[in-house]
XYZ file of C-alpha atoms in Angstrom:
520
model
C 27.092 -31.440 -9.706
C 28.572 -27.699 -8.746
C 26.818 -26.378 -5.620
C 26.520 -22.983 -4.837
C 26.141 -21.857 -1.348
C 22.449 -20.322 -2.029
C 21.644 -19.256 1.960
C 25.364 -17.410 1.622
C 24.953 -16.141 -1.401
C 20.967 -14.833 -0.616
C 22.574 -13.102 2.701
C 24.936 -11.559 0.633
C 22.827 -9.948 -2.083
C 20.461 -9.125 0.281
C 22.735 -7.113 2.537
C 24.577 -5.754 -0.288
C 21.246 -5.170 -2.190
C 19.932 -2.920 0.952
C 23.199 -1.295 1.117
C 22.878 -0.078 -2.845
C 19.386 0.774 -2.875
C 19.971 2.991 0.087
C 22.775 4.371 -1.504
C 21.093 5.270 -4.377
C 18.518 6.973 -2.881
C 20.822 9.079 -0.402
C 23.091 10.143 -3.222
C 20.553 10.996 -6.348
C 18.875 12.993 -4.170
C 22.113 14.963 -3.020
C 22.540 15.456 -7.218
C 18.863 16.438 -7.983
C 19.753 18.998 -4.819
C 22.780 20.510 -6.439
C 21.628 20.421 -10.208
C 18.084 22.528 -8.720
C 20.165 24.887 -7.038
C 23.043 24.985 -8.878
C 21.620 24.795 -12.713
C 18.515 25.147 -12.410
C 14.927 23.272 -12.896
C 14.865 22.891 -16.416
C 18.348 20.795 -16.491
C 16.143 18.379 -14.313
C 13.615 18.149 -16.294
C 15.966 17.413 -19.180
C 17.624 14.330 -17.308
C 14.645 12.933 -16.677
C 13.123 13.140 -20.493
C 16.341 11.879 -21.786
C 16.407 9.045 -19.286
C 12.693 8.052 -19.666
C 13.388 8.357 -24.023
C 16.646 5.743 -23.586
C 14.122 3.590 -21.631
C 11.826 3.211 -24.706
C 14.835 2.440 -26.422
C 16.016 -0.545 -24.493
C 12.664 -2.454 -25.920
C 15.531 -3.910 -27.993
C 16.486 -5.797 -24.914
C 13.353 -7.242 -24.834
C 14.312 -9.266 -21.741
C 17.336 -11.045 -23.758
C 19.226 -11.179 -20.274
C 16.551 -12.479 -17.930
C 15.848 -15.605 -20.494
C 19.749 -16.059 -21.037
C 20.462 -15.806 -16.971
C 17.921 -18.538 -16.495
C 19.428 -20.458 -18.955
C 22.713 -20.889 -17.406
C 21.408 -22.254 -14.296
C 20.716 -25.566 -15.079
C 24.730 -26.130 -16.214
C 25.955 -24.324 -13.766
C 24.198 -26.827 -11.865
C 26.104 -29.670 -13.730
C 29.450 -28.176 -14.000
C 29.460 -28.029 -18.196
C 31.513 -25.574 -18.891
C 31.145 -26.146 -22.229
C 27.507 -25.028 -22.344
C 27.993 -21.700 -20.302
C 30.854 -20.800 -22.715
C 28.518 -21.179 -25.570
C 25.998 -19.439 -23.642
C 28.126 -16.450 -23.145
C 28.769 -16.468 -26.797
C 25.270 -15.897 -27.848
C 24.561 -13.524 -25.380
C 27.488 -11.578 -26.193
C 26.276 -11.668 -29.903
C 22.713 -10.893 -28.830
C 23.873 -7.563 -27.012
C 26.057 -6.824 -29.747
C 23.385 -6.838 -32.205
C 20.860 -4.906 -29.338
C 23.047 -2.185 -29.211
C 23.590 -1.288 -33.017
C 19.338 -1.662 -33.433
C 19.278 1.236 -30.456
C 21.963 3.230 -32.399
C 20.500 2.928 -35.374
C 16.790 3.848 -33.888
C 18.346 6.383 -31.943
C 19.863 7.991 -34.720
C 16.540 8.009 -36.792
C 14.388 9.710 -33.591
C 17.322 12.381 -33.372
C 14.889 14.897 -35.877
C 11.780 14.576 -33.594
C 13.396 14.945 -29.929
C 12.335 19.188 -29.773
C 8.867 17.900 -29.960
C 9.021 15.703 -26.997
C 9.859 19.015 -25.048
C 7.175 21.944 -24.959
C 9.031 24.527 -23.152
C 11.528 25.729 -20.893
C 14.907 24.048 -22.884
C 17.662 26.130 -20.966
C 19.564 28.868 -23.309
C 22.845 27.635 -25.055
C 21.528 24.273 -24.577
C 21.579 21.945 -28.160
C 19.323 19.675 -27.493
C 20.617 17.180 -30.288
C 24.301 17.162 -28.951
C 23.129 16.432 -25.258
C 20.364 13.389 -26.893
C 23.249 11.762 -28.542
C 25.652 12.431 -26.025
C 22.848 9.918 -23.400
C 22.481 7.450 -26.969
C 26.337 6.598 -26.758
C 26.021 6.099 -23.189
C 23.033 3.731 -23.554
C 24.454 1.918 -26.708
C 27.742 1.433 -24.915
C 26.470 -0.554 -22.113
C 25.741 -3.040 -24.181
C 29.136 -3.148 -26.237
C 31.037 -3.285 -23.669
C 31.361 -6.398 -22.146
C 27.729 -6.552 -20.934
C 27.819 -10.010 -21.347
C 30.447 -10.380 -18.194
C 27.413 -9.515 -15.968
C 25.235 -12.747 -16.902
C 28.008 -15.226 -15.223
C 27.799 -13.435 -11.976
C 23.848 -13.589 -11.813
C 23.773 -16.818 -12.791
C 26.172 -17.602 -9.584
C 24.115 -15.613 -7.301
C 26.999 -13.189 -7.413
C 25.127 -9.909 -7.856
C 26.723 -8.308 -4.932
C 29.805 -8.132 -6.733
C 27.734 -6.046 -9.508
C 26.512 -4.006 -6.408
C 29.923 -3.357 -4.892
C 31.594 -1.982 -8.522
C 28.207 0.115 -8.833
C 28.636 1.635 -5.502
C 32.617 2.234 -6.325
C 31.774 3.708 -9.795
C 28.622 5.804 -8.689
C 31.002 7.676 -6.030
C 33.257 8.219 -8.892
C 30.488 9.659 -11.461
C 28.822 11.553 -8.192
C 31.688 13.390 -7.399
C 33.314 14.444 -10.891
C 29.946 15.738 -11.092
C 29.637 17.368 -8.351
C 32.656 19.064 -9.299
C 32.161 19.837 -12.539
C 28.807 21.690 -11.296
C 30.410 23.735 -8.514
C 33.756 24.509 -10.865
C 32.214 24.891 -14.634
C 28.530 24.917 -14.226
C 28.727 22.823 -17.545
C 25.829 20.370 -18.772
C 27.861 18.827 -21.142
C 30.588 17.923 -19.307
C 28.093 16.559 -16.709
C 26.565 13.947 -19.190
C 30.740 13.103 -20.568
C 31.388 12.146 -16.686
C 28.137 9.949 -16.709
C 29.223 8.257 -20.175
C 32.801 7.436 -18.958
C 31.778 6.014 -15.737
C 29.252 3.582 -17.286
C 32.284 2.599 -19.699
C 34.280 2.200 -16.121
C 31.334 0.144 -14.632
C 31.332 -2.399 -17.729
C 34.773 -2.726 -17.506
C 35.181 -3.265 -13.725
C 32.363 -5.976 -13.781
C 33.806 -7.668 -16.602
C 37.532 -7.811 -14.251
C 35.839 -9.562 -11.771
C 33.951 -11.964 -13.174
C 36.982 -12.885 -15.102
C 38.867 -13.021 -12.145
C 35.902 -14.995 -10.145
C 35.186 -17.298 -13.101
C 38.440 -17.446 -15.218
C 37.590 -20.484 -17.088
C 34.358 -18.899 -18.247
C 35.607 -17.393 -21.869
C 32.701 -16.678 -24.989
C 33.159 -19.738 -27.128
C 31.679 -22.676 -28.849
C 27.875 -22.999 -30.101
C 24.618 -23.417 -28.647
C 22.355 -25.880 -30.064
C 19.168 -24.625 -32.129
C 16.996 -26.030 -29.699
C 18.066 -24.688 -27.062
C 18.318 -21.251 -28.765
C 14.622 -21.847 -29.424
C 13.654 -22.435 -26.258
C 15.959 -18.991 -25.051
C 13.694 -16.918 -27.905
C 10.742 -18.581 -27.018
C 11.342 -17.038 -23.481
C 12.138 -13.956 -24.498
C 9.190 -13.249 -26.960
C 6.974 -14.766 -23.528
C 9.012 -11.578 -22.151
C 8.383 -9.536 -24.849
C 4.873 -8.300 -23.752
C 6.077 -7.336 -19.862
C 9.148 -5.435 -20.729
C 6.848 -3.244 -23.082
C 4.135 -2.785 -20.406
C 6.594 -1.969 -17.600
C 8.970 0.654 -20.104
C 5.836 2.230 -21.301
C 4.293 2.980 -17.574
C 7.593 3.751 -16.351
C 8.178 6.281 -19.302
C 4.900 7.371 -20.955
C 4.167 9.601 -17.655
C 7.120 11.569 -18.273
C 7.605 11.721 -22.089
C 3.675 12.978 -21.846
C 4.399 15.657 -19.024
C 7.229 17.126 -21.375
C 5.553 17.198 -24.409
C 2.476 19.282 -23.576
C 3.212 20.606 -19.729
C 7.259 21.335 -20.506
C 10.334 20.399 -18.713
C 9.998 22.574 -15.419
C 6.564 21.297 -14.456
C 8.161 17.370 -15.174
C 11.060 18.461 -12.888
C 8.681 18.982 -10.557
C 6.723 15.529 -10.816
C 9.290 14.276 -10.637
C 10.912 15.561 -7.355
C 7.545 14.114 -5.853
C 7.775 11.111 -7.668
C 11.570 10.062 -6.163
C 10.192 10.688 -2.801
C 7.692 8.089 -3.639
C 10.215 5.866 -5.749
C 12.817 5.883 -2.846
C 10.091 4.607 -0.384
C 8.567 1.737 -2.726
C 12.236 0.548 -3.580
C 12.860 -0.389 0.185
C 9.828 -2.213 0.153
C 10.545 -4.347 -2.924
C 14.392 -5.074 -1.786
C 12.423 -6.217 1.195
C 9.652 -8.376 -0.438
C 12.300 -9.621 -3.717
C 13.685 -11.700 -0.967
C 10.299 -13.595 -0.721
C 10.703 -14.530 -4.388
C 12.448 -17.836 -3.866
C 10.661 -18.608 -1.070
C 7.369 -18.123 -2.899
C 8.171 -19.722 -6.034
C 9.587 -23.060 -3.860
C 6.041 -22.999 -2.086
C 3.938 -23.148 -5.164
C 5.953 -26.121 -6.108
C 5.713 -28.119 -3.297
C 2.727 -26.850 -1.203
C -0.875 -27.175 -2.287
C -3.234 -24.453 -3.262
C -4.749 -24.300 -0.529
C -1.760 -23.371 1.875
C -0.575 -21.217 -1.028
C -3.724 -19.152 -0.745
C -3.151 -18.780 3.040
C 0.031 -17.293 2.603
C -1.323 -14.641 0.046
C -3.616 -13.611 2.913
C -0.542 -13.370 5.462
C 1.709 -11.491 2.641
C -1.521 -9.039 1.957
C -1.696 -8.231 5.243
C 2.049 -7.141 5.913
C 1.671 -5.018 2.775
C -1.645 -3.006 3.881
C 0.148 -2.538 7.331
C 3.524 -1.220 5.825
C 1.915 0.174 2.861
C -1.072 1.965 5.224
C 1.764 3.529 6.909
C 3.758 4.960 4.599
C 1.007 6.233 2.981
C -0.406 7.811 5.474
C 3.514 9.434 6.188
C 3.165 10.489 2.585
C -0.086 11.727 2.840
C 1.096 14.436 6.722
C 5.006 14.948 5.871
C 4.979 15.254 1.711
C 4.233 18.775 1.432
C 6.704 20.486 4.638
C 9.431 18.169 3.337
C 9.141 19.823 -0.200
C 9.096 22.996 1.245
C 12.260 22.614 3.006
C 13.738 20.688 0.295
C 13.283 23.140 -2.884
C 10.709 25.551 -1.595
C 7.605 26.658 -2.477
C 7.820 27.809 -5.977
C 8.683 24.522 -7.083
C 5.740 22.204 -4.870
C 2.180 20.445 -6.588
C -0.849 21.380 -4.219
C -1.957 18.987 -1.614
C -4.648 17.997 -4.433
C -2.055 16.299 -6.707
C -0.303 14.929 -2.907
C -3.640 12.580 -2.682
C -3.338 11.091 -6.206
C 0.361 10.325 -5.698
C -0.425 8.633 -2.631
C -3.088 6.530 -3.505
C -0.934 5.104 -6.886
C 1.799 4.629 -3.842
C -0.537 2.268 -2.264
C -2.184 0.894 -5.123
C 1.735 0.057 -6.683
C 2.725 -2.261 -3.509
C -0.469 -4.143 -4.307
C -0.041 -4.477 -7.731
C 4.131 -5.805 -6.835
C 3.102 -8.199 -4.487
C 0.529 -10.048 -7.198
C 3.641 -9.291 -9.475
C 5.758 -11.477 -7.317
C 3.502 -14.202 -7.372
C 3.326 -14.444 -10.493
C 7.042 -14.160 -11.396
C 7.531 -16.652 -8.426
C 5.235 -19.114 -9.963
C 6.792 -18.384 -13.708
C 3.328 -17.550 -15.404
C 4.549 -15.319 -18.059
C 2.736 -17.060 -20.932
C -0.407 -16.963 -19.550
C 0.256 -13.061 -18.379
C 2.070 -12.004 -21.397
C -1.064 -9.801 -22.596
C -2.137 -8.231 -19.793
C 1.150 -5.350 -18.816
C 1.070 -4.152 -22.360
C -2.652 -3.747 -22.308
C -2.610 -1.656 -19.525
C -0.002 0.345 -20.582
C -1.486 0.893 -23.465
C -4.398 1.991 -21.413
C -2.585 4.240 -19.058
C -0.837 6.174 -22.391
C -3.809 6.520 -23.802
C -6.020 8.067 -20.878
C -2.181 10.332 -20.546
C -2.675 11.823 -23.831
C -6.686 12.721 -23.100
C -6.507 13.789 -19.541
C -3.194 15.773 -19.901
C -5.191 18.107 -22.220
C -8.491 18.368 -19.202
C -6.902 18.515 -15.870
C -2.909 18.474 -16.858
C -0.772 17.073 -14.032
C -3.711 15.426 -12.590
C -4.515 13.745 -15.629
C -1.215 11.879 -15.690
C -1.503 10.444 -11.940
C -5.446 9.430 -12.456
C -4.441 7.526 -16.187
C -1.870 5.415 -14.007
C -4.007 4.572 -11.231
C -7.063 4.051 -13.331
C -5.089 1.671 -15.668
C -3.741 -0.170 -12.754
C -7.078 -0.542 -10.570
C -9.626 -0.922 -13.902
C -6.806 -3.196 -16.284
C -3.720 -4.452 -14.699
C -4.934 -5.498 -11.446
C -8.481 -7.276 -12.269
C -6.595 -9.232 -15.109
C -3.557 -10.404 -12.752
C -6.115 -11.384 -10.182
C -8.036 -13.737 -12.281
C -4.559 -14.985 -13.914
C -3.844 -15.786 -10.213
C -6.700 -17.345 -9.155
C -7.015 -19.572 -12.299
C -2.896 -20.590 -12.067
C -1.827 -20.724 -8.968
C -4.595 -20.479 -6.001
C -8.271 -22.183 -6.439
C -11.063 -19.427 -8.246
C -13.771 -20.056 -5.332
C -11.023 -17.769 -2.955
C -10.927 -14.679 -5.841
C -14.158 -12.864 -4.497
C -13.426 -13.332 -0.570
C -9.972 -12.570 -1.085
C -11.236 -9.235 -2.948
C -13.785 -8.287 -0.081
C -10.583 -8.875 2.252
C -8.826 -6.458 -0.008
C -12.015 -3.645 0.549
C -11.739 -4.052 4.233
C -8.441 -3.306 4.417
C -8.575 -0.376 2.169
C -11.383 1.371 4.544
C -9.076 0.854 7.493
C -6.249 2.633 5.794
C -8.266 5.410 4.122
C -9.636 5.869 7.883
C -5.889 6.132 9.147
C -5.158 7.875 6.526
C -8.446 10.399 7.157
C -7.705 10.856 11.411
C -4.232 11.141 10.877
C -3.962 14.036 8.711
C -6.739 16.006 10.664
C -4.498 15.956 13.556
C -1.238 16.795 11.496
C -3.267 19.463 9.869
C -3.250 21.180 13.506
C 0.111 21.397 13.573
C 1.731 24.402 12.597
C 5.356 25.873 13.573
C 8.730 25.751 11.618
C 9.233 23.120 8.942
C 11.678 20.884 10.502
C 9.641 21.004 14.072
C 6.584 20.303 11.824
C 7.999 17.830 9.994
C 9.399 15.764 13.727
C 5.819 16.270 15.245
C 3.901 15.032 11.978
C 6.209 12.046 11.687
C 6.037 10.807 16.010
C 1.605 11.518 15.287
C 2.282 9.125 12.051
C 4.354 6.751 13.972
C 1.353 6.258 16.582
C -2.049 7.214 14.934
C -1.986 4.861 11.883
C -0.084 1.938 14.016
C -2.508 2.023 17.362
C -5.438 2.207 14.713
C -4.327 -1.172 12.774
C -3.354 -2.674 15.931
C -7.439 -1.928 17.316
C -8.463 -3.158 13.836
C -6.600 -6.354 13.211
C -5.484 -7.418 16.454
C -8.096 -10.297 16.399
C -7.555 -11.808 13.219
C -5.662 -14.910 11.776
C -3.552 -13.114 9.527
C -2.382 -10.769 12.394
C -1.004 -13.562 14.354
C 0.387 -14.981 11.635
C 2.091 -12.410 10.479
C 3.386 -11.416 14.402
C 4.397 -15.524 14.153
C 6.661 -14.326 11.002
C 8.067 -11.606 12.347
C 9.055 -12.902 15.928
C 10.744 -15.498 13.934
C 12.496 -13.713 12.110
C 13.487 -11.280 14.875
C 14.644 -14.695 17.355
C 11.535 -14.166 19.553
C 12.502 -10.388 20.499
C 8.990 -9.303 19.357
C 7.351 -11.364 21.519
C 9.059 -10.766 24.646
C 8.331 -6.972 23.698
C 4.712 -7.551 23.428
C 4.049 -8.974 26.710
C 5.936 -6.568 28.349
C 3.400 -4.177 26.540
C 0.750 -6.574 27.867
C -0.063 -6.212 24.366
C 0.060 -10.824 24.107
């Protein structure tokens, strides 16, 4: 049997995962700096509509490479080369086909895209030209050798995919960045973008072939097994709807009846929040294999205790950067595109609490990926999606801006969450725990909204320039919220177990810290 190195190869993705995420953070938010000041709000707002229309789009994918990845592992595992070959085939012919039904759809939507926009479209701007010019991009990165990416995430190889994306993201970055300064033209913006993901296909598909050379797209797959790939995908089916429409609906919505300047503005608040939840996932996705192993070979029971210790790290990191949200949101706007373009400290509230509401909603999301209960879950993201673009469409029209941030929380707290709880707790962890493990949940949230409540009246007292406000806000948010869960959980199991988890994975530096502090 072939044995991959999975402790190297975790380290590796990891580090090189960390290293991408921040990167594409740091960099978009360089571009959405230049395209504000150098082109203007509205050209935002159009990125973002376009992006968030594609995403509907890629429902064709329906999950195709996440069953076909997992498919591969098992020979991998046995060395038949034979199988992956054949494997490749079909996926190859499965992308193939995926990218002609999103031209095709693509090409039919063309008529209605000025109705997705209310306002604001920037003059000389065709609309249809720059929609089609995003289509080819989208449709191409399937064509073009998209296959080539399933052999290296089958071999735990993904930092390869990171390293071309952080070689070819320079590249689009800065013929962009040129092309803004030098021609101040759209179009040529969105050619750079196409050519670059035609570069990124291309450079993955060099090194697999050069990692993996006997790897070629040949041979044929069994029916069965090709029934057992669909019957994944359709289990699939449900949660790549659910997540495209919450990901999308908000912005499609915002366009539609608020126009394309106020969505340029959501979403300069909503990348702040983004950037912030994407460190914490790259952070918990390392759990994943961990977690999943447990629920194999541990019982419920010890499962359930490490829920508790996993619940608690997220209200402490989660309670923080909320409450950093909450103090240093609305000075770091200012300084970054001023006033003219900033939500009032009204909509700041509603954006944090879907922050902290999302990290809850991922970690019961891990579990259940970890644990592989998609069938059993396959209703549930689509029906709260469904939810959240319905209450869009009615509370747009009421309260506008407001309306979209309540419909998302409100679909996850009233929908998503209750459901995944009770899949949980019938799957994976004994049903008597649901209800105390719910209380836990309401204790912790009154700790954080306290934090959250002491902190900002302090921060609220400070006022000088932005950037000394924004220092002094973040040292008060540093030690407020921290000395406050310290006072509040300091005496409970989870705390030390959680400090246990920590030291170890720190080599006992945390300790030694602590009772320097007199503090253990």
């Amino acid at each position: 049997m072939a044995k991959i190195e999975r402790t190297k190869n975790a380290t590796r993705n990891i580090i090189f995962g960390v290293i991408l995420k921040i990167y594409q953070i740091l960099v978009p938010f360089l571009m959405r700096t230049a395209m504000i000041y150098l082109m203007g709000v509205q050209y935002l707002g159009l990125n973002s509509l376009f992006t968030s229309v594609l995403q509907v789009l890629n429902l064709a994918e329906l999950g195709v490479g996440s069953a076909m990845v997992y498919s591969m592992y098992k020979p991998i595992a046995e060395d038949d080369e034979a199988t992956i070959c054949a494997l490749m085939k079909l996926y190859r012919t499965y992308y193939r086909v995926i990218g002609l039904v999103i031209a095709v759809v693509g090409c039919i939507l063309t008529p209605f895209i000025p109705y997705l926009i209310k306002s604001d479209v920037p003059s000389g701007i065709n609309i249809y030209i720059l929609y089609l010019l995003n289509l080819c991009a989208t449709v191409l990165s399937y064509w073009l050798f998209a296959y080539k990416n399933s052999i290296l995430q089958a071999h735990q190889r993904t930092d390869v995919v990171s390293k071309v994306a952080i070689i070819t993201n320079t590249i689009q970055y800065g013929l962009q960045i040129l092309v803004l300064l030098a021609f101040h033209n759209y179009y040529i913006y969105v050619i750079v973008a196409l050519a670059t993901q035609a570069l990124t296909n291309i450079a993955t598909a060099v090194c697999a072939n050069k990692l993996y050379p006997k790897f070629k797209p040949q041979g044929s797959v069994d029916k069965a097994q090709v029934q057992r790939i669909n019957q994944r995908i359709r289990d699939l089916f449900t949660s790549k709807i659910g997540g495209i429409i919450y990901d999308s609906a908000d912005t499609i919505v915002i366009s539609a009846f608020l126009g394309l300047i106020v969505l340029a503005v959501y979403q300069n608040y909503f990348y702040i929040l983004n950037s912030i939840s994407g460190l914490i996932t790259v952070v918990f996705s390392a759990c994943t294999a961990g977690i999943g192993n447990s629920i194999v070979v541990e019982s419920k029971e010890k499962n359930y205790q490490d829920l508790k210790k996993f619940t608690f790290i997220i209200t402490w990191i989660a309670g923080f950067c909320s409450v950093c949200l909450l103090c240093i949101y609305q000075p770091f706007m200012e300084l970054w595109v001023g006033k003219d373009l900033m939500l009032s400290l009204s909509a700041v509230v509603c954006f944090v609490v879907y922050f902290f509401v999302r990290q809850f909603n991922a970690l019961f999301n891990l579990y259940k990926d970890a644990s592989g209960m998609w069938h059993e879950d396959r209703f549930r993201p689509l029906a709260a999606a469904l939810t959240n673009l319905v209450l869009n469409l009615i509370l747009v029209q009421f309260i506008g801006i407001y309306g979209i941030l309540l419909s998302t929380v409100l679909a996850i707290l009233c929908v998503g969450m209750p459901w995944l709880l009770h899949n949980l707790f019938t799957v994976i962890f004994e049903k008597k725990h649901m209800w105390p493990y719910i209380g836990r949940l309401a204790k912790y949230c009154l700790v954080v909204l306290f934090s959250c409540v002491v902190t900002y009246f302090i921060c609220s007292r400070i006022s000088m320039g932005l950037i000394p406000t924004i220092l002094v806000r973040g040292v008060i948010c540093i030690i407020v919220p921290n000395a406050i869960y310290y006072l509040a959980f300091r005496n409970t199991d989870e705390y030390n177990q959680a400090l246990h988890l920590a030291d170890n994975m720190m080599k006992g530096k945390i300790n030694k810290v602590l009772v320097k502090l007199g503090m253990n």
